[in-house]
mmCIF file of C-alpha atoms and ligand atoms in Angstrom:
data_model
loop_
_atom_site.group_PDB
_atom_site.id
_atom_site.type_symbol
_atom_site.label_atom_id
_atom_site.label_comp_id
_atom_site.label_asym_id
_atom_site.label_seq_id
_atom_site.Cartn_x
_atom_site.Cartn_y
_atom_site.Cartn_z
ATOM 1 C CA UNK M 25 -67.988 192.440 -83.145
ATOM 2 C CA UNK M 26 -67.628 196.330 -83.966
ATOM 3 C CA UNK M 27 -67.100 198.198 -81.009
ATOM 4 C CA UNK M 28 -69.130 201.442 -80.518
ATOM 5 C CA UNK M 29 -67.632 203.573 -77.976
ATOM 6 C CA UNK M 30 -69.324 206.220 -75.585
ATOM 7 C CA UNK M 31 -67.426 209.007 -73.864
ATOM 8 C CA UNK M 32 -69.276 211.044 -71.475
ATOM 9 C CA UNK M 33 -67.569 214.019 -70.012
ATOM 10 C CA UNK M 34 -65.227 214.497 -73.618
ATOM 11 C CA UNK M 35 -64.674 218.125 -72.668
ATOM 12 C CA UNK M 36 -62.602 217.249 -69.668
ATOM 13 C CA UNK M 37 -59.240 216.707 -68.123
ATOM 14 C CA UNK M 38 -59.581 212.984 -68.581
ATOM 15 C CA UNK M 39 -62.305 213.000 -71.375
ATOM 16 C CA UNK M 40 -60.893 215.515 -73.718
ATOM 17 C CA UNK M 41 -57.574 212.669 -73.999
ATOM 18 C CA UNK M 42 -58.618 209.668 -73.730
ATOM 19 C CA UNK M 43 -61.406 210.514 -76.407
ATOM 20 C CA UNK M 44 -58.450 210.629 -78.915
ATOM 21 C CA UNK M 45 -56.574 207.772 -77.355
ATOM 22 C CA UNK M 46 -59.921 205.663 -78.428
ATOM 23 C CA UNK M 47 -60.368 207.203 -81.559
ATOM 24 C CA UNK M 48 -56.657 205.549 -82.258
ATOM 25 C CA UNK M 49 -57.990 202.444 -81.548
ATOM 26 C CA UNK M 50 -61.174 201.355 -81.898
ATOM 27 C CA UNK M 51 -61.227 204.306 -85.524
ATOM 28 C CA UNK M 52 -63.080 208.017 -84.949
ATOM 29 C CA UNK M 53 -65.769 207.193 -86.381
ATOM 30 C CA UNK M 54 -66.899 204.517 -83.958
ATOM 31 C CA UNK M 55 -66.019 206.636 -80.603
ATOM 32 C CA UNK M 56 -69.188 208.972 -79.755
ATOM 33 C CA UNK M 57 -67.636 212.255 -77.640
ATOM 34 C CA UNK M 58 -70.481 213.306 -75.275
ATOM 35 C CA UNK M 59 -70.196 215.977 -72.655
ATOM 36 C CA UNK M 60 -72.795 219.072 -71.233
ATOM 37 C CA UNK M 61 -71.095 221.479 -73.349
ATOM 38 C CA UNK M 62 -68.962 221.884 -76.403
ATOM 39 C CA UNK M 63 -65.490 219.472 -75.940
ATOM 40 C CA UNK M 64 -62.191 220.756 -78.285
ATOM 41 C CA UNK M 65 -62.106 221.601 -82.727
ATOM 42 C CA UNK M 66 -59.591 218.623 -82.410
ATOM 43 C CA UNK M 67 -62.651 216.355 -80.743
ATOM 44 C CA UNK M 68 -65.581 217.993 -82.735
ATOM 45 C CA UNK M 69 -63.503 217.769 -86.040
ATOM 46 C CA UNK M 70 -62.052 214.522 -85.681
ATOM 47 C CA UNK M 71 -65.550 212.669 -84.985
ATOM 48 C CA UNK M 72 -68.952 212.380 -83.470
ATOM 49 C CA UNK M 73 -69.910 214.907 -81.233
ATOM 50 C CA UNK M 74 -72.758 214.988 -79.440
ATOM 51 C CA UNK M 75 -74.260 217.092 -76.275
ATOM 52 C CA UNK M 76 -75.582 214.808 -74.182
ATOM 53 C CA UNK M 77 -76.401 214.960 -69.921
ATOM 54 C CA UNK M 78 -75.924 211.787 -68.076
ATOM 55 C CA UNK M 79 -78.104 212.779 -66.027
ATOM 56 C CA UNK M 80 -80.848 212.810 -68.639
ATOM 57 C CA UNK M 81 -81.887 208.724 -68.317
ATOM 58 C CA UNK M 82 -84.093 208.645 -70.980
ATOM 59 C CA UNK M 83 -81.883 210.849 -73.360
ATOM 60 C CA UNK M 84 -79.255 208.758 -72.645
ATOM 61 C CA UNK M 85 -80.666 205.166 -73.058
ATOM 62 C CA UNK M 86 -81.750 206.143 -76.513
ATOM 63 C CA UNK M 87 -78.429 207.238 -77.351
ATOM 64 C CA UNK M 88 -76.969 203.932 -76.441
ATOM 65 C CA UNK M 89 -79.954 202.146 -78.321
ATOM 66 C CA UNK M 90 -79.813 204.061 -81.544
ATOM 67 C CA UNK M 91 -75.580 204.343 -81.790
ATOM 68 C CA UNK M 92 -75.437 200.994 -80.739
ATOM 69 C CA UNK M 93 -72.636 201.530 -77.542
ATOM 70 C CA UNK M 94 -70.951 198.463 -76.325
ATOM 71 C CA UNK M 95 -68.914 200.150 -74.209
ATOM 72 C CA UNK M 96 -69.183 203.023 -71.756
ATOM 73 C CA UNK M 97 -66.368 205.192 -70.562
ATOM 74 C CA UNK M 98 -68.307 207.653 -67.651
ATOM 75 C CA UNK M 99 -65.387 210.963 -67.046
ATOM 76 C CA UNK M 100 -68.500 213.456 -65.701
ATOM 77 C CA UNK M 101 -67.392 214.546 -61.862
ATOM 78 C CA UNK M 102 -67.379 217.481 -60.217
ATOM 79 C CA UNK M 103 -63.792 217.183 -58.647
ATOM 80 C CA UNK M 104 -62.931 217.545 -54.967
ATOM 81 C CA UNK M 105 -62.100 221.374 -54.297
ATOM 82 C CA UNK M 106 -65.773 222.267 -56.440
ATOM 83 C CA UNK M 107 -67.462 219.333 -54.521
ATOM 84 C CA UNK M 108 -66.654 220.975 -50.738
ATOM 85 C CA UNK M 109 -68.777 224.187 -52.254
ATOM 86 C CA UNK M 110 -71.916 222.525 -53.515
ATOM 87 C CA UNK M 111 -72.007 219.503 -51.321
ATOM 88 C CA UNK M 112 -74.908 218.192 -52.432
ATOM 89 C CA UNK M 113 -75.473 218.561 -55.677
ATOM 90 C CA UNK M 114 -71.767 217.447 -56.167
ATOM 91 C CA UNK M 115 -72.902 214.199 -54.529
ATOM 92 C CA UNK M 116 -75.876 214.328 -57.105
ATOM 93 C CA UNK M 117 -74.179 214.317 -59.843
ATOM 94 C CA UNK M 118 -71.159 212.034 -59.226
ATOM 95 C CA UNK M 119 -73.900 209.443 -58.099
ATOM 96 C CA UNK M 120 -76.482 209.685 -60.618
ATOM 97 C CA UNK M 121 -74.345 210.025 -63.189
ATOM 98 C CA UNK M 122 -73.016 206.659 -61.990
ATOM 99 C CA UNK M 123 -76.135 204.712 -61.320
ATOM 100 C CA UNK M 124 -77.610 206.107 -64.923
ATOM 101 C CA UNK M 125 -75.024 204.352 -66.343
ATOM 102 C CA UNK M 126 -74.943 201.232 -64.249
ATOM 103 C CA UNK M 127 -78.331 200.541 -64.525
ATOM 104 C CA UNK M 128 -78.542 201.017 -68.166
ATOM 105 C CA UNK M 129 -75.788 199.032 -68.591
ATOM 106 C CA UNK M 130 -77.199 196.361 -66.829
ATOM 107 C CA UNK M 131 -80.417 196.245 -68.748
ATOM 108 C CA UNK M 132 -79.118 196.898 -72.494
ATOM 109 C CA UNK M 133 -75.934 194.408 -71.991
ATOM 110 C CA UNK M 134 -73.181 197.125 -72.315
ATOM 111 C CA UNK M 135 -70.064 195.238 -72.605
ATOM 112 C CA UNK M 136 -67.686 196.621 -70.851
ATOM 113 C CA UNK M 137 -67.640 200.226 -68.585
ATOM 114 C CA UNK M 138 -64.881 202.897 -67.035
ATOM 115 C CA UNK M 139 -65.361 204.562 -64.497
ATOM 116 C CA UNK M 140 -62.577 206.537 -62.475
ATOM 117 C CA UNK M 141 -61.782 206.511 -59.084
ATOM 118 C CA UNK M 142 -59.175 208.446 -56.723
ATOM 119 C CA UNK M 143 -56.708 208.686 -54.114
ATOM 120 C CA UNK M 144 -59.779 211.200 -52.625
ATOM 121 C CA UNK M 145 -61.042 207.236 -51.235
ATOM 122 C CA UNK M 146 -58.453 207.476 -48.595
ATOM 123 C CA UNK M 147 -58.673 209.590 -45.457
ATOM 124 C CA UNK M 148 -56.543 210.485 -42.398
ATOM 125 C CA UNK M 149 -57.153 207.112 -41.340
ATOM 126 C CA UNK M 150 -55.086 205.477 -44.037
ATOM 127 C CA UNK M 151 -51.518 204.826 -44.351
ATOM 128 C CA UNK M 152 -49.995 207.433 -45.984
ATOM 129 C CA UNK M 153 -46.841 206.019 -47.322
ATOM 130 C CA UNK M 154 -47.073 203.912 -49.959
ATOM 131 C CA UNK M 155 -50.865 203.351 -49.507
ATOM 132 C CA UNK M 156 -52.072 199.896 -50.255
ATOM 133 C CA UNK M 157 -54.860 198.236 -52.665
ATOM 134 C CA UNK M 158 -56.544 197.253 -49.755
ATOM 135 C CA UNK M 159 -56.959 199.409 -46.428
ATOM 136 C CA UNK M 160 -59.016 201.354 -44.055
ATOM 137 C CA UNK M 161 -60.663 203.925 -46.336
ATOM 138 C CA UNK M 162 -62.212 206.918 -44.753
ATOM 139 C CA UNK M 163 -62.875 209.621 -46.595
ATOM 140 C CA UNK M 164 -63.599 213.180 -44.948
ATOM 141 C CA UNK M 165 -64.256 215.051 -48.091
ATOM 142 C CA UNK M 166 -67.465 214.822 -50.383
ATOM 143 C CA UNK M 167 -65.647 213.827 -53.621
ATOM 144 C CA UNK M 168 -64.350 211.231 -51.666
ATOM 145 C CA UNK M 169 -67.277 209.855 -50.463
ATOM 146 C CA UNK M 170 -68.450 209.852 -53.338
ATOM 147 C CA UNK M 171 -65.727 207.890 -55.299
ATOM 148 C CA UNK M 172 -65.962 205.421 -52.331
ATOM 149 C CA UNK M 173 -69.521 204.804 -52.912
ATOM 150 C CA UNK M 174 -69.132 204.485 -56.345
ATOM 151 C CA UNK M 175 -66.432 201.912 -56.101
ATOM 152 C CA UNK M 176 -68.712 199.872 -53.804
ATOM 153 C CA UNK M 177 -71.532 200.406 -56.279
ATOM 154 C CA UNK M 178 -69.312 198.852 -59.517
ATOM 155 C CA UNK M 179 -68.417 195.921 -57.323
ATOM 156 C CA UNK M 180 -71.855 195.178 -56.157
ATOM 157 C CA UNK M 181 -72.875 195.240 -60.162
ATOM 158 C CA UNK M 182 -69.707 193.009 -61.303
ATOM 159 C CA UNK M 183 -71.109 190.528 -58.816
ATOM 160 C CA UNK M 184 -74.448 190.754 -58.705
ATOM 161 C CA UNK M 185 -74.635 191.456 -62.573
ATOM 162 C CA UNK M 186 -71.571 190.157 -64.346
ATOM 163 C CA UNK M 187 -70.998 193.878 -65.279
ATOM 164 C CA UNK M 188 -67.394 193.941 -66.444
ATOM 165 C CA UNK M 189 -66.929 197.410 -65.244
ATOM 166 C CA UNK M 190 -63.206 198.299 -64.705
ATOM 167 C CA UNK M 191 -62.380 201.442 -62.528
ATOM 168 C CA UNK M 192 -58.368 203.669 -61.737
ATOM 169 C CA UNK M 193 -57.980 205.461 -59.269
ATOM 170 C CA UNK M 194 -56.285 208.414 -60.352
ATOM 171 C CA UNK M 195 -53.265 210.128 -58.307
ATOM 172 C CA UNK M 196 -53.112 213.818 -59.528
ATOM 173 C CA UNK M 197 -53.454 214.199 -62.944
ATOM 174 C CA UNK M 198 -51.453 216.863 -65.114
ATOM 175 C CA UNK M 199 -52.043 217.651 -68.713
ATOM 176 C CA UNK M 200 -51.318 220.516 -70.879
ATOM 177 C CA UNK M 201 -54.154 219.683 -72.921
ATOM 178 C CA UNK M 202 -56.726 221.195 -70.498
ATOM 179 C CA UNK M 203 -56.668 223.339 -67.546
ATOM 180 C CA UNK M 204 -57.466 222.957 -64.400
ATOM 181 C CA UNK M 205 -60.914 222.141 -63.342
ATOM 182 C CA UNK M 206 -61.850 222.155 -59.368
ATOM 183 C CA UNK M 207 -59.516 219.763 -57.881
ATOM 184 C CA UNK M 208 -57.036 219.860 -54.929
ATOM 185 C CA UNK M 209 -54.054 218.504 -57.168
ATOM 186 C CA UNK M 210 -54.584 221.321 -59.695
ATOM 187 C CA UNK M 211 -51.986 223.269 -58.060
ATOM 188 C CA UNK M 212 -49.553 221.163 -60.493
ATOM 189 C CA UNK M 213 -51.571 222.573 -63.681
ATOM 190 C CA UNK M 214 -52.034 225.785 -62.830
ATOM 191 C CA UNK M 215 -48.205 226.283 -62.134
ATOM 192 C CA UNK M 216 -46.679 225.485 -65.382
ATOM 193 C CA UNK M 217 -49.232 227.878 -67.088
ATOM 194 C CA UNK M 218 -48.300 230.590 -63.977
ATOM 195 C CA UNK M 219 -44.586 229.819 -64.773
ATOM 196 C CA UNK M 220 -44.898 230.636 -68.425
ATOM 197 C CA UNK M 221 -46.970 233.775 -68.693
ATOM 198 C CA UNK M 222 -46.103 235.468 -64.957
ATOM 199 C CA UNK M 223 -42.437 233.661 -63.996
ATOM 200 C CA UNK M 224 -44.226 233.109 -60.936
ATOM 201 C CA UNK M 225 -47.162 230.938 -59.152
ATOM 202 C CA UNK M 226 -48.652 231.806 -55.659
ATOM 203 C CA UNK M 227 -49.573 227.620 -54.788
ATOM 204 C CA UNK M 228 -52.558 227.238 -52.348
ATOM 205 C CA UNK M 229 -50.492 224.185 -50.862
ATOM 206 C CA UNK M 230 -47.785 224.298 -48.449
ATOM 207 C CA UNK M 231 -44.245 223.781 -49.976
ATOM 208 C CA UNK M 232 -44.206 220.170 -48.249
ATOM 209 C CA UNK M 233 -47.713 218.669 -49.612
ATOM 210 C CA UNK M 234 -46.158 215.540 -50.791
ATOM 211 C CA UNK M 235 -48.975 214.125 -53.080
ATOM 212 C CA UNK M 236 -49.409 210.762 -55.359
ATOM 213 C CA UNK M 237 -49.423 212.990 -58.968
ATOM 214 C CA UNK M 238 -49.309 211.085 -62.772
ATOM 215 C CA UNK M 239 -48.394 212.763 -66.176
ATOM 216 C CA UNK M 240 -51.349 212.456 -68.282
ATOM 217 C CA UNK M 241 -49.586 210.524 -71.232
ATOM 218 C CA UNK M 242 -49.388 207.168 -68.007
ATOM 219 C CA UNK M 243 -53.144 207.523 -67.169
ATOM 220 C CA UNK M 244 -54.546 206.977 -70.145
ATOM 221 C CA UNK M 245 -51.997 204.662 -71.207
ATOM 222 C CA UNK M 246 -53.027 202.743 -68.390
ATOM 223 C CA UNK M 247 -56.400 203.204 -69.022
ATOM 224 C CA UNK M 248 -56.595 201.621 -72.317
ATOM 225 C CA UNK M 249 -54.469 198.930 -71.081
ATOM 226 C CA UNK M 250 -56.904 198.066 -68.457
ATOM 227 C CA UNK M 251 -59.632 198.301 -70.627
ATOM 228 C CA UNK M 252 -57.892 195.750 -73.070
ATOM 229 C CA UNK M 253 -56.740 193.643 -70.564
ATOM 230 C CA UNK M 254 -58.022 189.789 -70.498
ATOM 231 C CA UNK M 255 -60.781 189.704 -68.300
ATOM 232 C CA UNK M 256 -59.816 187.121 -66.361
ATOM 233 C CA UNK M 257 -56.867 188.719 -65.081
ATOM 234 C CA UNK M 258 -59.215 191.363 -63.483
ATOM 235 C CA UNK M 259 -59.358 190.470 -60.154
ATOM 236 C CA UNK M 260 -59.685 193.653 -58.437
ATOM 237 C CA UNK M 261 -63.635 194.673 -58.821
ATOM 238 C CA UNK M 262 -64.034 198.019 -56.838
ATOM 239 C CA UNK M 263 -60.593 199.927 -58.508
ATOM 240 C CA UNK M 264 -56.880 199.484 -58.983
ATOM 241 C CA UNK M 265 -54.186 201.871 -57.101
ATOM 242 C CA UNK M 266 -51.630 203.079 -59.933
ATOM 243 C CA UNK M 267 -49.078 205.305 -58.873
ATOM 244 C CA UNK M 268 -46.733 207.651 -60.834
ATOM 245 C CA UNK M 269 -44.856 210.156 -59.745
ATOM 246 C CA UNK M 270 -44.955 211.669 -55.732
ATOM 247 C CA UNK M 271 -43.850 215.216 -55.094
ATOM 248 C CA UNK M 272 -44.744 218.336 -52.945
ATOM 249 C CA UNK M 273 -44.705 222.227 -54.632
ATOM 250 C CA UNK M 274 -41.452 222.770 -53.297
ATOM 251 C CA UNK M 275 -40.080 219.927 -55.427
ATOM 252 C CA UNK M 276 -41.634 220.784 -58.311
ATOM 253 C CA UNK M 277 -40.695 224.307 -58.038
ATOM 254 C CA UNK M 278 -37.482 223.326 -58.575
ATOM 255 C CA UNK M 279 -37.428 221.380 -61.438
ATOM 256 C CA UNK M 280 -39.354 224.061 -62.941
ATOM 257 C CA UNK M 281 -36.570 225.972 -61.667
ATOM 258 C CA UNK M 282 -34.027 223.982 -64.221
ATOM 259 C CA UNK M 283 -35.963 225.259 -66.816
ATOM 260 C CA UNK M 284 -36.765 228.541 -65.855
ATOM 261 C CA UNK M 285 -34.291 229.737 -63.212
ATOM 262 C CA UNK M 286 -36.344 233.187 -62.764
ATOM 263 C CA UNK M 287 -39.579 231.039 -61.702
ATOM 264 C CA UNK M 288 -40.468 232.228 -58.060
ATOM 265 C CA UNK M 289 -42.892 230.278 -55.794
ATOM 266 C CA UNK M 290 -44.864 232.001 -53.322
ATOM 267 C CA UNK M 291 -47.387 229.822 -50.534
ATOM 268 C CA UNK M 292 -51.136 230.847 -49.244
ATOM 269 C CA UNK M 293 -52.669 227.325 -48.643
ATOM 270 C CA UNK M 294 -56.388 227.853 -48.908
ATOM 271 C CA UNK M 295 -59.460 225.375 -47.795
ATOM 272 C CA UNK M 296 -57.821 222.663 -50.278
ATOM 273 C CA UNK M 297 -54.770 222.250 -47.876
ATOM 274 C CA UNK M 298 -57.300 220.248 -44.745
ATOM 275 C CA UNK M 299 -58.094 218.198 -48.110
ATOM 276 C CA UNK M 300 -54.157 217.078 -49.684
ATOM 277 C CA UNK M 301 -53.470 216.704 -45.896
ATOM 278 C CA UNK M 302 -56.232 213.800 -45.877
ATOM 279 C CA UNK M 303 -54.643 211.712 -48.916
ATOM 280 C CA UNK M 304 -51.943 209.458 -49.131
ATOM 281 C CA UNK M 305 -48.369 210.879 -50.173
ATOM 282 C CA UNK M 306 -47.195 207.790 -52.444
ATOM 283 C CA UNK M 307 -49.082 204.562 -53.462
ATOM 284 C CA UNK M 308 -48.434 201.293 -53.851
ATOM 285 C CA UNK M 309 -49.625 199.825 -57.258
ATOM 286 C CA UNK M 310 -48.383 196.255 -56.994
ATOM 287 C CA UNK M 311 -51.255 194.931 -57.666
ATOM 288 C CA UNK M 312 -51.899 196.425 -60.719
ATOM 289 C CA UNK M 313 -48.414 195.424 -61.489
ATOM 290 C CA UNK M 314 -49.249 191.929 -61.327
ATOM 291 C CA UNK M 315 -52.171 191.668 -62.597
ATOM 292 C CA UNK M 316 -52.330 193.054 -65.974
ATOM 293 C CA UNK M 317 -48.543 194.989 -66.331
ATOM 294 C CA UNK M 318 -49.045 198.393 -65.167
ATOM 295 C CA UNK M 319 -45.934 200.691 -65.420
ATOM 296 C CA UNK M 320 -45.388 203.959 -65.120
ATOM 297 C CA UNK M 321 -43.009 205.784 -68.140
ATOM 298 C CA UNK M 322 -43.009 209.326 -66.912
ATOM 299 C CA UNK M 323 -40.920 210.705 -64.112
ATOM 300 C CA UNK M 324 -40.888 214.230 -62.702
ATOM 301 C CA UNK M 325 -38.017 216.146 -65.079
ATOM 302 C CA UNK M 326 -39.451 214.342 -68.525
ATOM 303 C CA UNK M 327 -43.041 215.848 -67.427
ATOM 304 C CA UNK M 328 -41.878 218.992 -66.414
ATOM 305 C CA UNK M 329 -40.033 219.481 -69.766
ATOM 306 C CA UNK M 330 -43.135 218.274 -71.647
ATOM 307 C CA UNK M 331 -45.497 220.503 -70.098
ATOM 308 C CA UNK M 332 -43.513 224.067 -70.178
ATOM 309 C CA UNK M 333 -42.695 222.955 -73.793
ATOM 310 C CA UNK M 334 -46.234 222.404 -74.863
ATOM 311 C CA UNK M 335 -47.519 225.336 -72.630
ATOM 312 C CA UNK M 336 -45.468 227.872 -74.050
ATOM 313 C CA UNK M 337 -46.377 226.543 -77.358
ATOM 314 C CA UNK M 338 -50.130 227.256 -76.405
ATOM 315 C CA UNK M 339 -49.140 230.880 -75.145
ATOM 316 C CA UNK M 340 -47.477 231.423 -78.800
ATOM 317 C CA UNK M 341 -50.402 229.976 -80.521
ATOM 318 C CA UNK M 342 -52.486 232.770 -79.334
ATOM 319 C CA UNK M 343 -50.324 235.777 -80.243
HETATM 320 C C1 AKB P 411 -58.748 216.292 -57.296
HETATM 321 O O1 AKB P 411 -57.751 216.907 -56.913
HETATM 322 O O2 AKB P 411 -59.872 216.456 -56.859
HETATM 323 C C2 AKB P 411 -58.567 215.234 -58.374
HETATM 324 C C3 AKB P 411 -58.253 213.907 -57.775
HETATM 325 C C4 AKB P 411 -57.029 213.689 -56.995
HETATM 326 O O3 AKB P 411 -59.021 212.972 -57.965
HETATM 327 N N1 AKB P 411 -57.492 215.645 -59.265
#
């Protein structure tokens, strides 16, 4: 059966990748980019583009109706740093957003959904060391509360419904593709782009602020992989731990020190620090592993290479 794809939130981090990692496989013409506001010329050029609020229910079920959407890929979230200043609209959005498409789902027989987690699930409760799949999970922060809900939420509608809705949750992410947009991990974003244009980044983390972190390339590798996976192997129903790479801005100062041996780091940890000091420092994926083959490609000196190559790239484009 032709699959017709629907990305909501195409303009982001996640979305504006992953978009393009679909259009590779299921053809551009059968993904449909979606997002509040305009998403990339290589997204709008390369196939349907459409503005589109998830929070809009009836907008949005006769999207699905009329394109004909089997499956549902849901990348809208207001991201942990932005949620702690608008508490409750934050929680609005990540939860409506959520339910709009869980619902709709439900009653139009989507065939298969994404929705991404995060390591923001975890609190100061949780062991911090290699954090496992299952564990005590209390989250102090509103993002986190919210991605906790949420993953109860999928679970209840796998059982309850037969959904087949498969969720990540996502360590850090770093791409050059974007920039950053709200969360606590940004730090890691914002510093290769700091590096290139000043020699210099003043980090709003303290040099030690070991944190799970992934090179964008691994998460939506793993992303399509769990999407394509069989779906019996899919035994996890709320979302899977993946893990990539673990480092603090110390560390990855100096490996962008190898590179750039001028590159100074300077620290003023803001609000954000009470947040990384709540997650987990490394993860423990093993059950992704053995499940459905997760594996990690990218470790800390390939993505640091990668991402002051491509960012200076970006700088030159513009001159
Ligand atoms: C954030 O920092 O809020 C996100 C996340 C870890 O989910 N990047």
């Amino acid at each position: 059966m032709k699959e017709n794809i629907l990305v909501i939130g195409s303009s982001g981090q996640i979305g504006s990748e992953l978009t393009l990692a679909l259009r590779n496989i299921y053809g551009n013409d059968n993904v449909f980019a979606t997002d509040i506001r305009e998403s990339s010329k290589e997204i709008t050029q390369s196939g349907p583009f459409h503005l589109l609020d998830v929070l809009d229910e009836k907008r949005l079920i006769h999207f699905v109706i009329r394109y004909k959407i089997t499956q549902i890929y849901l990348l809208a979230a207001v991201l942990s740093g932005n949620a702690e200043k608008l508490p409750l609209q934050a929680w609005d959005i990540n939860m409506k957003s959520l339910m709009n498409i869980l619902d709709l789902s439900r009653e139009v027989g989507i065939k298969k959904i994404f929705w991404p987690s995060s390591i923001a699930v975890f609190g100061i409760t949780t062991p911090r060391v290699n954090t496992p799949q299952l564990t005590i999970m209390e989250p102090n922060t509103v993002y986190g509360i919210s991605k906790l809900a949420g993953e109860r939420w999928c679970e209840y509608y796998n059982n309850k419904y037969n959904l087949d809705i498969r969720s990540i949750r996502y360590p850090g992410l770093i791409s050059y593709k974007t920039e950053a947009g709200g969360g606590t991990t940004d730090y890691a974003v914002e510093i290769f782009y700091s590096a290139i244009e000043k020699k210099s980044y003043e980090c709003f983390l303290k040099p030690d602020t070991t944190l799970p972190m992934m090179f964008m390339p691994d998460a939506i590798r793993g992303t399509t992989e769990l999407m394509e996976a069989e779906k019996s192997k899919i035994k996890v129903k709320s979302s899977y731990n993946l893990s990539g790479i673990s480092f603090n801005p110390e560390e990855l100062s100096n490996e962008i020190k190898k590179f750039i041996p001028e590159f100074k780091i300077t620290y003023n940890p803001d609000f954000r620090q009470k947040i990384a000091d709540s997650w987990p420092q490394s993860i423990d994926d093993s059950v992704a592993k053995n499940e459905w083959g997760w594996k990690s490609e990218y470790d800390l000196n390939k993505m640091t290479d990668i991402m002051l190559k491509e960012i200076k790239k970006k700088f030159e484009s513009k001159v």
